[in-house]
PDB file of C-alpha atoms in Angstrom:
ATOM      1  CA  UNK A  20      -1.409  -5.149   5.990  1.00 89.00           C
ATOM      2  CA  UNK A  21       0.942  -6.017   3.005  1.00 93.00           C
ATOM      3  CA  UNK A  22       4.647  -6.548   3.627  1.00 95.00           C
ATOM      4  CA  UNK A  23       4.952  -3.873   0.851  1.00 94.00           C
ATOM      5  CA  UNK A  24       3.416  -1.371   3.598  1.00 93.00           C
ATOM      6  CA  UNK A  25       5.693  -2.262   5.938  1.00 96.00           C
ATOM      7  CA  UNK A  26       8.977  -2.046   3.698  1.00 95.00           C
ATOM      8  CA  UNK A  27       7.315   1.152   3.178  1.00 94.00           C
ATOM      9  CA  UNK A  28       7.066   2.141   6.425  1.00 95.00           C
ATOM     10  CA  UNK A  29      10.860   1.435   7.072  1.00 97.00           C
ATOM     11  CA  UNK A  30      11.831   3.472   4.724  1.00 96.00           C
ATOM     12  CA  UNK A  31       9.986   6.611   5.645  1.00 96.00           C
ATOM     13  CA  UNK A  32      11.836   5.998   8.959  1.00 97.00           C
ATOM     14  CA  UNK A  33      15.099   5.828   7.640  1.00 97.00           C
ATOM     15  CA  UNK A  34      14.807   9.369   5.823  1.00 97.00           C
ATOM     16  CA  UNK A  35      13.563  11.183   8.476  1.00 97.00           C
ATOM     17  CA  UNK A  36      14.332  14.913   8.067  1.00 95.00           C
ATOM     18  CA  UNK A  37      14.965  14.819  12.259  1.00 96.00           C
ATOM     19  CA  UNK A  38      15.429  13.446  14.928  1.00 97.00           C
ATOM     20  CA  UNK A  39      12.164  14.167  16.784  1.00 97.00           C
ATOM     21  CA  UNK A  40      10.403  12.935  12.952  1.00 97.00           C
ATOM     22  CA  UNK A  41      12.041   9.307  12.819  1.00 97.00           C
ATOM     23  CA  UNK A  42      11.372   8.772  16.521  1.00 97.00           C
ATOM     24  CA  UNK A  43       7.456   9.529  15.696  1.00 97.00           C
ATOM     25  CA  UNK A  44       7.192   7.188  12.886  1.00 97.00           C
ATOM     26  CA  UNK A  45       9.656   4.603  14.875  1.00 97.00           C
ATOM     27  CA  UNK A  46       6.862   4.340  17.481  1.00 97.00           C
ATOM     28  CA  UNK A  47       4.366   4.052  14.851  1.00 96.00           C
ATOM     29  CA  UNK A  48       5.945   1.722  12.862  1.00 97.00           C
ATOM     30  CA  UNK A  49       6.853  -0.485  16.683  1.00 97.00           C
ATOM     31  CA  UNK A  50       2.978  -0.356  16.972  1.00 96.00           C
ATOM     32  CA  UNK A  51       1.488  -1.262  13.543  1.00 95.00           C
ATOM     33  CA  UNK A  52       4.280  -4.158  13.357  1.00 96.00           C
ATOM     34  CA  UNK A  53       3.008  -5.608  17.131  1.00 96.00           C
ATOM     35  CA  UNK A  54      -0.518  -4.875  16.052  1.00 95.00           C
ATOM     36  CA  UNK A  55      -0.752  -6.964  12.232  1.00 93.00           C
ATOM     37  CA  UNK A  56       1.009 -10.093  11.151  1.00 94.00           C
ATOM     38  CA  UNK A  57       1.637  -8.963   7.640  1.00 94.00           C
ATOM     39  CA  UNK A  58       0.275 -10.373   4.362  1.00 94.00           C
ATOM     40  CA  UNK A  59       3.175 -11.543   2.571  1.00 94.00           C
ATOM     41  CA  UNK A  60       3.941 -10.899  -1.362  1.00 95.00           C
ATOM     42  CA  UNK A  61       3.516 -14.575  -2.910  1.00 97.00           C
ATOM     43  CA  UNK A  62       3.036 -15.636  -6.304  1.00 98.00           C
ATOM     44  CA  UNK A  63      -0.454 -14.945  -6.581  1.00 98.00           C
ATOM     45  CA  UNK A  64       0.278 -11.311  -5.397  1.00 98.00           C
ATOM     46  CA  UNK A  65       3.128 -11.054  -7.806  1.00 97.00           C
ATOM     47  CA  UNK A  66       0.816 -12.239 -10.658  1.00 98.00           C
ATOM     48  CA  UNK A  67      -2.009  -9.612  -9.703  1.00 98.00           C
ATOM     49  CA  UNK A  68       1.086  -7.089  -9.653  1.00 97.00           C
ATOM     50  CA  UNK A  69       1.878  -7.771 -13.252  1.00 97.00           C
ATOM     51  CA  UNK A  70      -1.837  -7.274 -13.856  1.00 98.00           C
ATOM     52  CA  UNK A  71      -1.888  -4.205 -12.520  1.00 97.00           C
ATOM     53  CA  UNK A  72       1.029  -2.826 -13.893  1.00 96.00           C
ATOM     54  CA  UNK A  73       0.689  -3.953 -17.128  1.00 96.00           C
ATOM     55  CA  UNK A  74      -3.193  -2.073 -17.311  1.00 97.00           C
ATOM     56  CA  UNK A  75      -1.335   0.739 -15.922  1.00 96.00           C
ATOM     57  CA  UNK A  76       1.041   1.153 -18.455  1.00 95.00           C
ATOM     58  CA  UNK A  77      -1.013   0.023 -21.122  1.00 96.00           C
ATOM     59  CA  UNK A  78      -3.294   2.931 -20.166  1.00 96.00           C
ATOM     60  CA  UNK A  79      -0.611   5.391 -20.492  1.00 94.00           C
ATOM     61  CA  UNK A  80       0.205   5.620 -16.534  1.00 93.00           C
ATOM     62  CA  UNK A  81       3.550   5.284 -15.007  1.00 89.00           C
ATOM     63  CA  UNK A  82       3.673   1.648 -13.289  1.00 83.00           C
ATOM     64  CA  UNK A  83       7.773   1.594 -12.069  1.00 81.00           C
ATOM     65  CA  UNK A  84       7.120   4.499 -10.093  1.00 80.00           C
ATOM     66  CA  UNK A  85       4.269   2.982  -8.411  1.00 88.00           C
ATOM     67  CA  UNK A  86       5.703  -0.166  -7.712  1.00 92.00           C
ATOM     68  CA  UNK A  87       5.443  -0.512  -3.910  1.00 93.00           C
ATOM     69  CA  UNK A  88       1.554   1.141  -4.505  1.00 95.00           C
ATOM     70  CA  UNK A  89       0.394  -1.982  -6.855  1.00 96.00           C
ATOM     71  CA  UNK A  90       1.998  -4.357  -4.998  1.00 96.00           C
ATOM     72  CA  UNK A  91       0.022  -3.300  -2.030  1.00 96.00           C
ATOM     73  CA  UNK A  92      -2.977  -3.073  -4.562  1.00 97.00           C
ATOM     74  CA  UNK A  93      -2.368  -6.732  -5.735  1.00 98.00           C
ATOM     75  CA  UNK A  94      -2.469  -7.917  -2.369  1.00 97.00           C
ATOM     76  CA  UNK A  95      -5.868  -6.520  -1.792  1.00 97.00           C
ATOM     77  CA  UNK A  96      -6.994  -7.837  -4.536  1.00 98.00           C
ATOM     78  CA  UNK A  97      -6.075 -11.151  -3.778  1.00 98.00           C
ATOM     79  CA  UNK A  98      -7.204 -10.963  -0.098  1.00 96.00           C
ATOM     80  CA  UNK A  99     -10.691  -9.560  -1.663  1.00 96.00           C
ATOM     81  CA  UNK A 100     -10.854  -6.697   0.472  1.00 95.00           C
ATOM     82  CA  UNK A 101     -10.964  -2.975  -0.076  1.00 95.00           C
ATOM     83  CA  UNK A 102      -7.681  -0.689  -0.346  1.00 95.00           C
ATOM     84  CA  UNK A 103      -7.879   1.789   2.013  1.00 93.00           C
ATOM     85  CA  UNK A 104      -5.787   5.229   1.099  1.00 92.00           C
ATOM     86  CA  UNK A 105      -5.547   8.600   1.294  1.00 91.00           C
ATOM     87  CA  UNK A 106      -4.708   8.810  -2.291  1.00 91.00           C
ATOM     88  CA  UNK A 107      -7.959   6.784  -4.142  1.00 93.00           C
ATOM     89  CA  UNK A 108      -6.513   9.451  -7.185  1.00 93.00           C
ATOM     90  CA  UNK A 109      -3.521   7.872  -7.842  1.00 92.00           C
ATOM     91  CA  UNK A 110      -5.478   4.441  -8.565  1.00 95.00           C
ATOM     92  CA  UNK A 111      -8.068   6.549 -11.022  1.00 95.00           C
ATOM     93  CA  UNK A 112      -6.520   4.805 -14.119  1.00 96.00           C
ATOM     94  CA  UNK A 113      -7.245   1.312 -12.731  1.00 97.00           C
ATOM     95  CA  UNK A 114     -10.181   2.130 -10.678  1.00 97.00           C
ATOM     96  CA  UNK A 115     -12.007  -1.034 -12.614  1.00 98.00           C
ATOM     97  CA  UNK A 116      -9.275  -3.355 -11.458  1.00 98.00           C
ATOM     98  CA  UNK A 117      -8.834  -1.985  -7.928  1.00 97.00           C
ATOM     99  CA  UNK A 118     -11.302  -1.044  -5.072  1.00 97.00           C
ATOM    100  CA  UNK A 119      -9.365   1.677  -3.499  1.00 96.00           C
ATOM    101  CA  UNK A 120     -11.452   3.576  -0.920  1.00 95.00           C
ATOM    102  CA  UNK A 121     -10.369   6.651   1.834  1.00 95.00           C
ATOM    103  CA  UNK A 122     -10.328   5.654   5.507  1.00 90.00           C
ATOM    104  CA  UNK A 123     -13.461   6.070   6.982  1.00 83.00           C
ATOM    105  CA  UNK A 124     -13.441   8.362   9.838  1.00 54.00           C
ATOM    106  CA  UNK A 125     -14.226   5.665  12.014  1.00 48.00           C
ATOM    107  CA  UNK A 126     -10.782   4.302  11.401  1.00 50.00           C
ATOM    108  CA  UNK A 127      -8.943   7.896  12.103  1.00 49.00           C
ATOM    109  CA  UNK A 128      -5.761   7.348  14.050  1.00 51.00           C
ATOM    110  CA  UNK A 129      -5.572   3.452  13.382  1.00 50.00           C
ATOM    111  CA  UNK A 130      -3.806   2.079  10.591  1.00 50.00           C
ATOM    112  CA  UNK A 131      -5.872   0.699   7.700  1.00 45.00           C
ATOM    113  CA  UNK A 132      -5.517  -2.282   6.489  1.00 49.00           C
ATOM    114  CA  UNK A 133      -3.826  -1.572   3.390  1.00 47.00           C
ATOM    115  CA  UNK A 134      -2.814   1.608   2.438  1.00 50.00           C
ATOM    116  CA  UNK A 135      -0.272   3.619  -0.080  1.00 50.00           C
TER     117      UNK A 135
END
């Protein structure tokens, strides 16, 4: 789990339409923060982001507004492993640069290990 996913995270439970909403992704957030000891964003993530961004753009995508997604890219691509998310799409334009894969069902209801 990236620190990106997290920040993300955090921010879905600060805009909460309700009540009864941020509550729900409070206790979700509680339990994916006790459950992974997240990867942090270092220079060798932050290089990978440029990467990313720059192919991207260069590609005639929009990289600002997927910042927090290609960070959490980068950092699966540093740690070697697969990105898992519900939205493999949104990576079509770099799907040579990035490995991004749906959940398996097997992992329904737990948190993947990188997602966007």
């Amino acid at each position: 789990m990236s620190v990106a996913s997290i920040a993300e995270l955090h921010f879905g439970v600060l805009i909460a339409a309700d009540a009864d909403e941020r509550a729900v992704r409070t206790q979700r957030l509680g339990a994916i923060e006790s459950t992974f000891d997240p990867l942090p964003i270092t220079a060798e993530v932050a290089r990978e982001w440029g990467r990313l961004a720059a192919a991207v753009r260069t590609r005639g995508g929009q990289s600002r507004t997927r910042t927090m997604d290609l960070a959490i890219a980068a950092t699966a691509n540093v740690q070697e492993i697969p990105l898992l998310t519900e939205n493999v799409g949104g990576f079509q334009i770099i799907s040579d640069l990035v490995d991004a894969r749906p959940p398996s069902r097997a992992d329904a209801g737990a948190p993947p290990a990188f997602s966007s």
